[in-house]
Short mmCIF file of C-alpha atoms in Angstrom, two decimals:
data_model
loop_
_atom_site.label_atom_id
_atom_site.label_comp_id
_atom_site.label_asym_id
_atom_site.label_seq_id
_atom_site.Cartn_x
_atom_site.Cartn_y
_atom_site.Cartn_z
CA UNK A 1 0.00 0.00 0.00
CA UNK A 2 1.16 3.57 -0.69
CA UNK A 3 1.07 5.60 2.50
CA UNK A 4 1.74 9.28 3.20
CA UNK A 5 2.70 10.31 6.71
CA UNK A 6 1.69 13.73 8.06
CA UNK A 7 3.93 14.37 11.05
CA UNK A 8 7.43 13.39 12.11
CA UNK A 9 7.10 13.15 15.91
CA UNK A 10 7.65 10.10 18.12
CA UNK A 11 4.59 8.15 16.94
CA UNK A 12 5.09 8.97 13.24
CA UNK A 13 8.76 8.01 13.64
CA UNK A 14 8.03 4.46 14.82
CA UNK A 15 4.82 3.90 12.82
CA UNK A 16 6.33 4.91 9.46
CA UNK A 17 9.31 2.62 9.97
CA UNK A 18 7.10 -0.31 11.02
CA UNK A 19 4.91 0.20 7.93
CA UNK A 20 7.88 0.40 5.61
CA UNK A 21 9.47 -2.73 7.11
CA UNK A 22 6.15 -4.54 6.60
CA UNK A 23 6.42 -3.86 2.85
CA UNK A 24 4.35 -0.71 2.44
CA UNK A 25 5.68 2.23 0.42
CA UNK A 26 5.98 5.47 2.33
CA UNK A 27 5.43 8.05 -0.40
CA UNK A 28 5.97 11.33 1.44
CA UNK A 29 6.64 12.51 4.98
CA UNK A 30 5.27 15.95 5.87
CA UNK A 31 6.45 18.11 8.74
CA UNK A 32 6.19 21.88 8.93
CA UNK A 33 9.85 21.73 9.98
CA UNK A 34 11.67 20.44 6.88
CA UNK A 35 14.60 18.97 8.81
CA UNK A 36 12.19 16.82 10.86
CA UNK A 37 10.51 15.58 7.66
CA UNK A 38 13.95 14.85 6.21
CA UNK A 39 15.11 12.88 9.26
CA UNK A 40 12.18 10.49 9.07
CA UNK A 41 11.93 10.42 5.26
CA UNK A 42 15.56 9.30 5.04
CA UNK A 43 14.74 6.34 7.31
CA UNK A 44 11.81 5.12 5.19
CA UNK A 45 12.98 6.04 1.70
CA UNK A 46 10.30 8.72 1.28
CA UNK A 47 10.16 12.28 -0.02
CA UNK A 48 10.24 14.92 2.71
CA UNK A 49 7.91 17.92 2.36
CA UNK A 50 7.16 20.91 4.57
CA UNK A 51 4.28 22.52 2.62
CA UNK A 52 0.77 21.08 2.48
CA UNK A 53 0.59 22.11 -1.20
CA UNK A 54 3.44 19.67 -1.90
CA UNK A 55 1.52 16.67 -0.50
CA UNK A 56 0.29 14.86 -3.63
CA UNK A 57 -2.74 12.61 -4.08
CA UNK A 58 -0.90 9.63 -5.61
CA UNK A 59 -1.16 7.60 -2.41
CA UNK A 60 -3.68 5.18 -0.84
CA UNK A 61 -3.65 6.29 2.75
CA UNK A 62 -2.93 9.53 4.54
CA UNK A 63 -1.90 9.05 8.15
CA UNK A 64 -2.10 12.12 10.39
CA UNK A 65 0.26 11.66 13.30
CA UNK A 66 0.59 15.12 14.78
CA UNK A 67 -0.31 16.48 18.18
CA UNK A 68 -4.03 17.00 18.75
CA UNK A 69 -3.60 20.79 18.81
CA UNK A 70 -2.26 20.71 15.24
CA UNK A 71 -4.69 18.15 13.84
CA UNK A 72 -7.61 20.40 12.77
CA UNK A 73 -5.35 22.68 10.71
CA UNK A 74 -3.66 19.71 9.01
CA UNK A 75 -7.02 18.14 8.17
CA UNK A 76 -8.38 21.41 6.76
CA UNK A 77 -5.31 21.81 4.59
CA UNK A 78 -5.60 18.33 3.03
CA UNK A 79 -9.37 17.78 3.07
CA UNK A 80 -9.76 18.14 -0.72
CA UNK A 81 -8.06 14.80 -1.47
CA UNK A 82 -10.18 11.68 -2.02
CA UNK A 83 -8.03 9.43 0.16
CA UNK A 84 -8.40 7.04 3.06
CA UNK A 85 -7.52 9.41 5.92
CA UNK A 86 -6.39 8.00 9.25
CA UNK A 87 -5.24 9.60 12.49
CA UNK A 88 -3.31 8.10 15.43
CA UNK A 89 -4.69 10.14 18.33
CA UNK A 90 -6.11 8.52 21.44
CA UNK A 91 -8.39 11.41 22.26
CA UNK A 92 -9.64 12.89 18.95
CA UNK A 93 -12.93 11.32 17.75
CA UNK A 94 -13.09 9.71 14.32
CA UNK A 95 -15.74 12.32 13.46
CA UNK A 96 -13.05 14.99 13.04
CA UNK A 97 -11.87 13.06 9.97
CA UNK A 98 -15.13 11.50 8.77
CA UNK A 99 -16.73 14.90 8.23
CA UNK A 100 -13.95 15.76 5.75
CA UNK A 101 -13.09 12.41 4.13
CA UNK A 102 -15.49 9.76 2.74
CA UNK A 103 -13.11 7.06 4.00
CA UNK A 104 -11.59 7.61 7.41
CA UNK A 105 -10.11 5.70 10.31
CA UNK A 106 -8.14 5.71 13.53
CA UNK A 107 -5.03 3.64 14.22
CA UNK A 108 -4.15 4.27 17.85
CA UNK A 109 -0.95 2.64 19.13
CA UNK A 110 -1.04 2.20 22.91
CA UNK A 111 2.63 2.63 23.66
CA UNK A 112 5.23 5.21 24.72
CA UNK A 113 7.49 6.07 21.79
CA UNK A 114 10.79 7.92 21.88
CA UNK A 115 12.91 8.39 18.78
CA UNK A 116 16.06 7.11 20.48
CA UNK A 117 14.42 3.93 21.71
CA UNK A 118 13.81 0.95 19.44
CA UNK A 119 11.00 -1.47 20.21
CA UNK A 120 9.19 -4.43 18.74
CA UNK A 121 6.19 -2.89 16.98
CA UNK A 122 4.53 -6.31 16.64
CA UNK A 123 3.93 -6.21 20.41
CA UNK A 124 2.28 -2.76 20.34
CA UNK A 125 -1.51 -2.92 20.89
CA UNK A 126 -3.28 -1.10 18.02
CA UNK A 127 -6.86 0.11 18.49
CA UNK A 128 -8.70 0.69 15.24
CA UNK A 129 -11.96 2.33 14.17
CA UNK A 130 -13.17 3.37 10.73
CA UNK A 131 -16.00 4.84 8.65
CA UNK A 132 -16.77 4.47 4.93
CA UNK A 133 -17.14 1.58 2.48
CA UNK A 134 -14.48 -1.14 2.79
CA UNK A 135 -12.47 0.80 5.34
CA UNK A 136 -12.91 -1.67 8.20
CA UNK A 137 -11.24 -4.53 6.37
CA UNK A 138 -8.57 -2.36 4.78
CA UNK A 139 -7.52 -0.73 8.06
CA UNK A 140 -7.53 -4.07 9.87
CA UNK A 141 -5.33 -5.56 7.13
CA UNK A 142 -2.81 -2.73 7.40
CA UNK A 143 -2.80 -2.92 11.21
CA UNK A 144 -2.15 -6.67 11.14
CA UNK A 145 0.85 -6.20 8.83
CA UNK A 146 2.63 -4.36 11.65
CA UNK A 147 1.19 -5.68 14.93
CA UNK A 148 0.00 -8.94 16.47
CA UNK A 149 -2.26 -7.06 18.87
CA UNK A 150 -5.02 -5.40 16.85
CA UNK A 151 -8.38 -4.69 18.50
CA UNK A 152 -11.37 -2.52 17.71
CA UNK A 153 -12.28 0.41 19.93
CA UNK A 154 -14.73 3.21 19.22
CA UNK A 155 -13.85 6.84 19.93
CA UNK A 156 -15.51 6.73 23.34
CA UNK A 157 -13.58 3.68 24.54
CA UNK A 158 -10.35 4.92 23.00
CA UNK A 159 -10.35 8.20 24.91
CA UNK A 160 -10.63 6.35 28.23
CA UNK A 161 -7.83 4.00 27.26
CA UNK A 162 -5.69 7.01 26.38
CA UNK A 163 -6.51 8.79 29.63
CA UNK A 164 -5.60 5.71 31.67
CA UNK A 165 -2.35 5.42 29.71
CA UNK A 166 -1.38 8.96 30.71
CA UNK A 167 -1.64 7.97 34.38
CA UNK A 168 0.04 4.58 33.98
CA UNK A 169 2.89 5.70 31.72
CA UNK A 170 3.44 9.46 31.36
CA UNK A 171 2.84 10.24 35.03
CA UNK A 172 4.80 7.20 36.25
CA UNK A 173 7.71 8.34 34.14
CA UNK A 174 7.53 11.76 35.76
CA UNK A 175 7.79 10.04 39.16
CA UNK A 176 10.97 8.34 37.88
CA UNK A 177 12.26 11.83 37.01
CA UNK A 178 11.56 13.06 40.54
CA UNK A 179 13.34 9.99 41.98
CA UNK A 180 16.31 10.58 39.66
CA UNK A 181 16.53 14.23 40.70
CA UNK A 182 16.38 13.34 44.40
CA UNK A 183 19.21 10.84 43.99
CA UNK A 184 21.25 13.23 41.84
CA UNK A 185 21.17 15.84 44.61
CA UNK A 186 22.76 13.24 46.90
CA UNK A 187 25.30 12.18 44.25
CA UNK A 188 23.68 8.77 44.05
CA UNK A 189 23.23 6.97 40.71
CA UNK A 190 19.69 6.53 39.37
CA UNK A 191 20.62 2.98 38.27
CA UNK A 192 20.18 1.67 41.84
CA UNK A 193 16.42 2.01 41.30
CA UNK A 194 16.17 0.04 38.06
CA UNK A 195 15.54 -3.44 39.56
CA UNK A 196 12.83 -1.91 41.74
CA UNK A 197 11.16 -0.04 38.87
CA UNK A 198 11.20 -3.16 36.68
CA UNK A 199 9.76 -5.38 39.40
CA UNK A 200 7.04 -2.78 40.14
CA UNK A 201 5.93 -3.12 36.50
CA UNK A 202 6.47 -6.89 36.28
CA UNK A 203 4.43 -7.59 39.43
CA UNK A 204 1.32 -6.70 37.46
CA UNK A 205 1.59 -9.89 35.45
CA UNK A 206 0.55 -11.83 38.60
CA UNK A 207 -1.03 -9.24 40.94
CA UNK A 208 -3.58 -6.46 40.48
CA UNK A 209 -2.11 -3.00 41.23
CA UNK A 210 -4.29 -2.92 44.33
CA UNK A 211 -2.73 -6.17 45.58
CA UNK A 212 0.76 -5.02 44.53
CA UNK A 213 0.72 -1.78 46.55
CA UNK A 214 3.52 -1.53 49.12
CA UNK A 215 5.18 1.33 51.00
CA UNK A 216 4.64 3.51 54.07
CA UNK A 217 1.23 4.89 53.04
CA UNK A 218 -0.44 1.51 52.56
CA UNK A 219 1.16 0.22 55.79
CA UNK A 220 -0.07 3.29 57.65
CA UNK A 221 3.55 3.89 58.70
CA UNK A 222 3.23 7.49 59.86
CA UNK A 223 6.77 7.62 61.30
CA UNK A 224 8.26 7.03 57.84
CA UNK A 225 5.81 9.40 56.15
CA UNK A 226 6.74 12.18 58.61
CA UNK A 227 10.47 11.52 58.09
CA UNK A 228 10.03 11.72 54.31
CA UNK A 229 8.05 14.97 54.48
CA UNK A 230 10.84 16.35 56.62
CA UNK A 231 13.41 15.42 53.94
CA UNK A 232 11.26 17.11 51.30
CA UNK A 233 11.35 20.52 53.03
CA UNK A 234 12.50 22.95 50.35
CA UNK A 235 11.16 20.79 47.53
CA UNK A 236 7.59 21.99 47.71
CA UNK A 237 6.53 20.47 44.36
CA UNK A 238 7.64 17.00 45.35
CA UNK A 239 6.26 17.42 48.86
CA UNK A 240 2.86 18.20 47.32
CA UNK A 241 3.00 14.94 45.36
CA UNK A 242 4.11 13.00 48.45
CA UNK A 243 1.27 14.33 50.59
CA UNK A 244 -1.34 13.88 47.88
CA UNK A 245 -0.36 10.28 47.10
CA UNK A 246 0.04 9.24 50.73
CA UNK A 247 -3.43 10.61 51.48
CA UNK A 248 -5.03 8.90 48.46
CA UNK A 249 -3.28 5.58 49.10
CA UNK A 250 -4.35 5.65 52.75
CA UNK A 251 -7.94 6.41 51.72
CA UNK A 252 -7.82 3.53 49.24
CA UNK A 253 -6.62 1.20 52.00
CA UNK A 254 -9.66 2.07 54.09
CA UNK A 255 -12.24 1.32 51.39
CA UNK B 1 24.29 -18.78 61.02
CA UNK B 2 21.39 -18.90 63.46
CA UNK B 3 18.98 -16.07 62.76
CA UNK B 4 15.83 -14.88 64.54
CA UNK B 5 13.30 -12.83 62.58
CA UNK B 6 11.21 -10.19 64.34
CA UNK B 7 8.27 -9.46 62.03
CA UNK B 8 6.28 -11.41 59.46
CA UNK B 9 5.35 -8.73 56.94
CA UNK B 10 6.28 -8.57 53.24
CA UNK B 11 10.02 -7.90 53.76
CA UNK B 12 10.40 -10.48 56.56
CA UNK B 13 8.50 -12.98 54.40
CA UNK B 14 10.97 -12.80 51.49
CA UNK B 15 14.13 -12.17 53.53
CA UNK B 16 13.60 -15.12 55.91
CA UNK B 17 13.00 -17.49 53.01
CA UNK B 18 16.07 -16.23 51.12
CA UNK B 19 18.23 -16.68 54.23
CA UNK B 20 16.93 -20.18 54.87
CA UNK B 21 17.49 -21.20 51.24
CA UNK B 22 21.05 -19.89 51.51
CA UNK B 23 21.70 -22.36 54.33
CA UNK B 24 21.10 -20.28 57.45
CA UNK B 25 18.95 -21.61 60.27
CA UNK B 26 15.91 -19.52 61.10
CA UNK B 27 15.47 -20.17 64.81
CA UNK B 28 12.29 -18.26 65.61
CA UNK B 29 9.84 -15.96 63.84
CA UNK B 30 8.12 -13.37 66.03
CA UNK B 31 4.90 -11.55 65.17
CA UNK B 32 2.47 -10.08 67.68
CA UNK B 33 -0.19 -11.89 65.63
CA UNK B 34 0.57 -15.58 66.16
CA UNK B 35 -1.04 -16.72 62.91
CA UNK B 36 1.29 -14.40 60.96
CA UNK B 37 4.31 -15.81 62.80
CA UNK B 38 3.04 -19.33 62.07
CA UNK B 39 2.56 -18.66 58.36
CA UNK B 40 6.15 -17.57 57.88
CA UNK B 41 7.67 -19.99 60.43
CA UNK B 42 6.12 -22.92 58.57
CA UNK B 43 7.87 -21.76 55.37
CA UNK B 44 11.32 -21.63 56.98
CA UNK B 45 11.14 -24.47 59.49
CA UNK B 46 11.25 -22.11 62.49
CA UNK B 47 9.40 -21.77 65.77
CA UNK B 48 6.61 -19.16 65.72
CA UNK B 49 6.27 -16.89 68.76
CA UNK B 50 3.99 -13.97 69.58
CA UNK B 51 5.46 -12.84 72.91
CA UNK B 52 8.78 -11.03 73.25
CA UNK B 53 9.47 -13.05 76.42
CA UNK B 54 9.46 -16.21 74.25
CA UNK B 55 12.27 -14.90 71.99
CA UNK B 56 15.35 -16.73 73.27
CA UNK B 57 19.03 -15.73 73.10
CA UNK B 58 20.34 -18.91 71.47
CA UNK B 59 20.79 -17.22 68.09
CA UNK B 60 23.53 -15.24 66.31
CA UNK B 61 21.54 -12.50 64.67
CA UNK B 62 18.28 -10.78 65.44
CA UNK B 63 16.68 -9.18 62.36
CA UNK B 64 13.98 -6.58 63.03
CA UNK B 65 11.74 -6.35 59.97
CA UNK B 66 8.70 -4.49 61.22
CA UNK B 67 7.18 -1.18 60.19
CA UNK B 68 9.07 1.88 61.45
CA UNK B 69 6.22 2.81 63.81
CA UNK B 70 6.63 -0.51 65.64
CA UNK B 71 10.44 -0.62 65.68
CA UNK B 72 11.20 1.33 68.91
CA UNK B 73 8.90 -0.86 71.02
CA UNK B 74 10.37 -4.05 69.53
CA UNK B 75 13.92 -2.86 70.20
CA UNK B 76 13.10 -1.88 73.78
CA UNK B 77 11.55 -5.29 74.42
CA UNK B 78 14.61 -7.21 73.23
CA UNK B 79 17.45 -4.83 74.13
CA UNK B 80 18.76 -6.98 76.99
CA UNK B 81 20.13 -9.70 74.67
CA UNK B 82 23.82 -9.64 73.66
CA UNK B 83 23.19 -10.33 69.99
CA UNK B 84 24.05 -8.88 66.59
CA UNK B 85 20.89 -6.80 66.01
CA UNK B 86 19.96 -5.74 62.47
CA UNK B 87 17.00 -3.85 61.02
CA UNK B 88 15.74 -3.63 57.42
CA UNK B 89 14.28 -0.12 57.36
CA UNK B 90 15.22 2.43 54.71
CA UNK B 91 14.49 5.41 56.89
CA UNK B 92 15.47 4.50 60.47
CA UNK B 93 19.09 5.40 61.36
CA UNK B 94 21.46 2.69 62.62
CA UNK B 95 21.73 4.71 65.82
CA UNK B 96 18.32 3.48 66.96
CA UNK B 97 19.92 0.01 67.29
CA UNK B 98 23.50 0.89 68.16
CA UNK B 99 22.44 2.67 71.36
CA UNK B 100 20.90 -0.60 72.59
CA UNK B 101 23.13 -3.33 71.12
CA UNK B 102 26.96 -3.48 71.07
CA UNK B 103 26.81 -5.06 67.62
CA UNK B 104 24.24 -3.61 65.22
CA UNK B 105 23.58 -3.26 61.52
CA UNK B 106 21.18 -2.42 58.72
CA UNK B 107 20.30 -4.68 55.81
CA UNK B 108 18.03 -2.64 53.56
CA UNK B 109 16.60 -4.46 50.52
CA UNK B 110 15.65 -2.00 47.77
CA UNK B 111 12.70 -3.82 46.29
CA UNK B 112 8.89 -4.04 46.44
CA UNK B 113 7.85 -7.25 48.17
CA UNK B 114 4.41 -8.84 48.23
CA UNK B 115 3.77 -12.22 49.83
CA UNK B 116 1.96 -13.57 46.78
CA UNK B 117 4.75 -12.64 44.41
CA UNK B 118 7.92 -14.68 44.10
CA UNK B 119 11.13 -13.03 42.95
CA UNK B 120 14.81 -13.72 42.55
CA UNK B 121 16.36 -12.41 45.77
CA UNK B 122 19.87 -12.61 44.28
CA UNK B 123 18.89 -9.62 42.05
CA UNK B 124 17.68 -7.48 44.98
CA UNK B 125 20.09 -4.62 45.83
CA UNK B 126 21.02 -4.79 49.54
CA UNK B 127 22.39 -1.69 51.26
CA UNK B 128 24.32 -2.46 54.43
CA UNK B 129 25.72 -0.47 57.35
CA UNK B 130 27.00 -1.63 60.73
CA UNK B 131 28.58 -0.69 64.06
CA UNK B 132 30.61 -2.77 66.51
CA UNK B 133 33.63 -5.08 66.33
CA UNK B 134 33.62 -7.50 63.40
CA UNK B 135 30.13 -6.54 62.32
CA UNK B 136 31.10 -5.10 58.92
CA UNK B 137 32.54 -8.35 57.64
CA UNK B 138 29.89 -10.52 59.21
CA UNK B 139 26.97 -8.53 57.80
CA UNK B 140 28.60 -8.34 54.38
CA UNK B 141 29.09 -12.13 54.42
CA UNK B 142 25.45 -12.76 55.26
CA UNK B 143 24.27 -10.27 52.64
CA UNK B 144 26.39 -11.92 49.94
CA UNK B 145 24.89 -15.34 50.73
CA UNK B 146 21.50 -14.08 49.52
CA UNK B 147 22.21 -11.31 46.97
CA UNK B 148 24.66 -10.49 44.17
CA UNK B 149 24.05 -6.77 44.64
CA UNK B 150 25.44 -5.75 48.02
CA UNK B 151 26.60 -2.17 48.58
CA UNK B 152 27.38 -0.01 51.57
CA UNK B 153 25.24 3.02 52.39
CA UNK B 154 25.22 5.04 55.58
CA UNK B 155 21.95 6.05 57.27
CA UNK B 156 21.95 9.43 55.51
CA UNK B 157 22.31 7.99 52.01
CA UNK B 158 19.90 5.18 52.73
CA UNK B 159 17.05 7.48 53.68
CA UNK B 160 17.34 9.33 50.35
CA UNK B 161 17.40 6.05 48.46
CA UNK B 162 14.27 4.96 50.32
CA UNK B 163 12.51 8.26 49.67
CA UNK B 164 13.29 8.07 45.94
CA UNK B 165 12.02 4.47 45.91
CA UNK B 166 8.66 5.59 47.31
CA UNK B 167 8.25 7.94 44.33
CA UNK B 168 9.54 5.47 41.74
CA UNK B 169 7.71 2.39 42.98
CA UNK B 170 4.93 2.95 45.56
CA UNK B 171 3.55 6.07 43.88
CA UNK B 172 3.88 4.62 40.36
CA UNK B 173 1.93 1.61 41.52
CA UNK B 174 -0.80 3.89 42.81
CA UNK B 175 -1.00 5.45 39.33
CA UNK B 176 -1.49 1.93 37.94
CA UNK B 177 -4.38 1.56 40.40
CA UNK B 178 -5.96 4.79 39.15
CA UNK B 179 -5.58 3.60 35.55
CA UNK B 180 -7.11 0.23 36.44
CA UNK B 181 -10.06 1.92 38.15
CA UNK B 182 -10.64 4.23 35.17
CA UNK B 183 -10.68 1.27 32.78
CA UNK B 184 -12.89 -0.80 35.08
CA UNK B 185 -15.53 1.93 35.07
CA UNK B 186 -15.63 1.60 31.28
CA UNK B 187 -15.68 -2.24 31.43
CA UNK B 188 -12.24 -2.33 29.83
CA UNK B 189 -9.60 -4.84 30.96
CA UNK B 190 -6.51 -3.50 32.75
CA UNK B 191 -4.36 -5.96 30.79
CA UNK B 192 -4.42 -3.68 27.71
CA UNK B 193 -2.00 -1.41 29.59
CA UNK B 194 0.60 -4.04 30.47
CA UNK B 195 2.84 -3.71 27.38
CA UNK B 196 2.84 0.08 27.90
CA UNK B 197 3.67 -0.16 31.62
CA UNK B 198 6.49 -2.62 30.94
CA UNK B 199 7.99 -0.52 28.17
CA UNK B 200 7.78 2.62 30.34
CA UNK B 201 9.98 0.80 32.88
CA UNK B 202 12.24 -0.87 30.31
CA UNK B 203 12.96 2.40 28.48
CA UNK B 204 15.09 3.43 31.44
CA UNK B 205 17.73 0.91 30.52
CA UNK B 206 18.64 3.10 27.53
CA UNK B 207 17.14 6.55 28.26
CA UNK B 208 17.11 8.82 31.32
CA UNK B 209 13.57 9.41 32.63
CA UNK B 210 13.86 12.98 31.38
CA UNK B 211 14.59 11.76 27.84
CA UNK B 212 11.91 9.07 28.11
CA UNK B 213 9.05 11.46 28.96
CA UNK B 214 6.15 11.40 26.48
CA UNK B 215 2.50 12.44 26.57
CA UNK B 216 0.33 15.54 26.24
CA UNK B 217 2.00 17.58 29.00
CA UNK B 218 5.54 17.32 27.63
CA UNK B 219 4.25 18.01 24.08
CA UNK B 220 2.32 21.05 25.34
CA UNK B 221 -0.81 19.50 23.82
CA UNK B 222 -3.43 21.64 25.56
CA UNK B 223 -6.32 20.26 23.51
CA UNK B 224 -5.72 16.75 24.87
CA UNK B 225 -5.11 18.00 28.42
CA UNK B 226 -8.43 19.89 28.35
CA UNK B 227 -10.27 16.85 26.97
CA UNK B 228 -8.81 14.66 29.73
CA UNK B 229 -9.74 17.12 32.49
CA UNK B 230 -13.25 17.11 31.05
CA UNK B 231 -13.38 13.30 31.31
CA UNK B 232 -12.20 13.50 34.92
CA UNK B 233 -15.14 15.67 36.05
CA UNK B 234 -16.62 13.85 39.03
CA UNK B 235 -13.31 12.18 39.91
CA UNK B 236 -11.83 15.10 41.78
CA UNK B 237 -8.97 13.07 43.35
CA UNK B 238 -7.69 11.90 39.99
CA UNK B 239 -8.27 15.32 38.44
CA UNK B 240 -6.04 16.82 41.13
CA UNK B 241 -3.27 14.37 40.19
CA UNK B 242 -3.76 15.10 36.47
CA UNK B 243 -3.53 18.87 36.93
CA UNK B 244 -0.56 18.66 39.31
CA UNK B 245 1.47 16.35 37.08
CA UNK B 246 0.65 18.19 33.85
CA UNK B 247 1.75 21.44 35.46
CA UNK B 248 4.98 19.97 36.85
CA UNK B 249 5.86 18.17 33.61
CA UNK B 250 5.24 21.38 31.61
CA UNK B 251 7.45 23.33 34.03
CA UNK B 252 10.16 20.67 33.69
CA UNK B 253 9.98 21.01 29.89
CA UNK B 254 10.66 24.72 30.15
CA UNK B 255 13.77 24.40 32.31
#
């Protein structure tokens, strides 16, 4: 299939390469920053463009993989083309595309992507949704060429999945950043925490997160909590997190 | 070595079994709740006791593995014995023991332990500290019989390591609980998030948490943030977390 990628961020970066490796032809990569388009285009043997007027219609599928803020403007700019238009956003409803394109779909990869991190795309869960004649089968076929974990989810379900992912992944990662900064201030290496962080994630293969909860707040260990709040004097942001989480975990324990 | 375990919680549970497997003799297991002492004692072929007066002195090492709140009372109750006394707390200074016992130490395992979850204790980082003649070598020897990752850390360093672990592990796990609850409300299975949670942890083997950060807040994607806050109406606790983290991540981006 001939595919055009609109966007060159983290998701576009991994998705375009997975599609190309699966045998699809990436025709063009658009980014409003030409160097970003060039970086990705060079990886997938595509033509980089930085003007919407340069995006041509000789393609089968247009995949919008830009941040939600930028999506409406990108769609408006390319809405004249009679193409199968797909976006990759967790939160944006399919309707945003289906009102502009007779064939439209969503291909939402539930994963955290960074350009400098390689991963096995076949293990990435893909949630799909589509509108228009023949689109269901076509999008499912494309999704299966790159992932073993394809499932359907409508726009309503998808936005809840995305929201939960922000808590489970983006916010957890920020907690790792706080931990790293705390250790750095004491000239201690962040690496000491890696076995703990991995086990915290791995536990969930056999325990629910509720069962897996450990630490001073769930034990009701006020002596430790007080000592930690004392250490956090002068780090008001982190202290706010500590108090908030300890309170919510304790409340959870009592339900 | 003959070892007596004071406590039967998650840490005592895993530590006692690791010590017994390594060839040490667990003499007695104390818990103020006899059934808890019995549960662990039956695993390590020890005698369960629930009265401090029943803890006898025919042992080489006394390991206190109780919550910090309970530690002072346990130490007071057993302070008459001339034994090598060790505790497993991240936050409590060695001094709390060394003022009562001529030989004292700390054996702090940096890991999240749940009774229903087995793990490879040899991969658990152990931070040790001691006071008194010959204690350094003896504690190091014992630690090496159960773990490949033994390091020294004084009470000051250890408390920062413990604090950072609460952020990286206990608080992350609470975020998994929030995500699970959000999905449950929508009749969606928590398992969809497992590849994402694992990758979020695994990324740290090649990226710093700062480099690994993804999501709407770090992208400055206000449209998604607003949509998520809208979804969280009626879940004020989770909304508070969402706003706090989005604000702190955005601030981090700008530094």
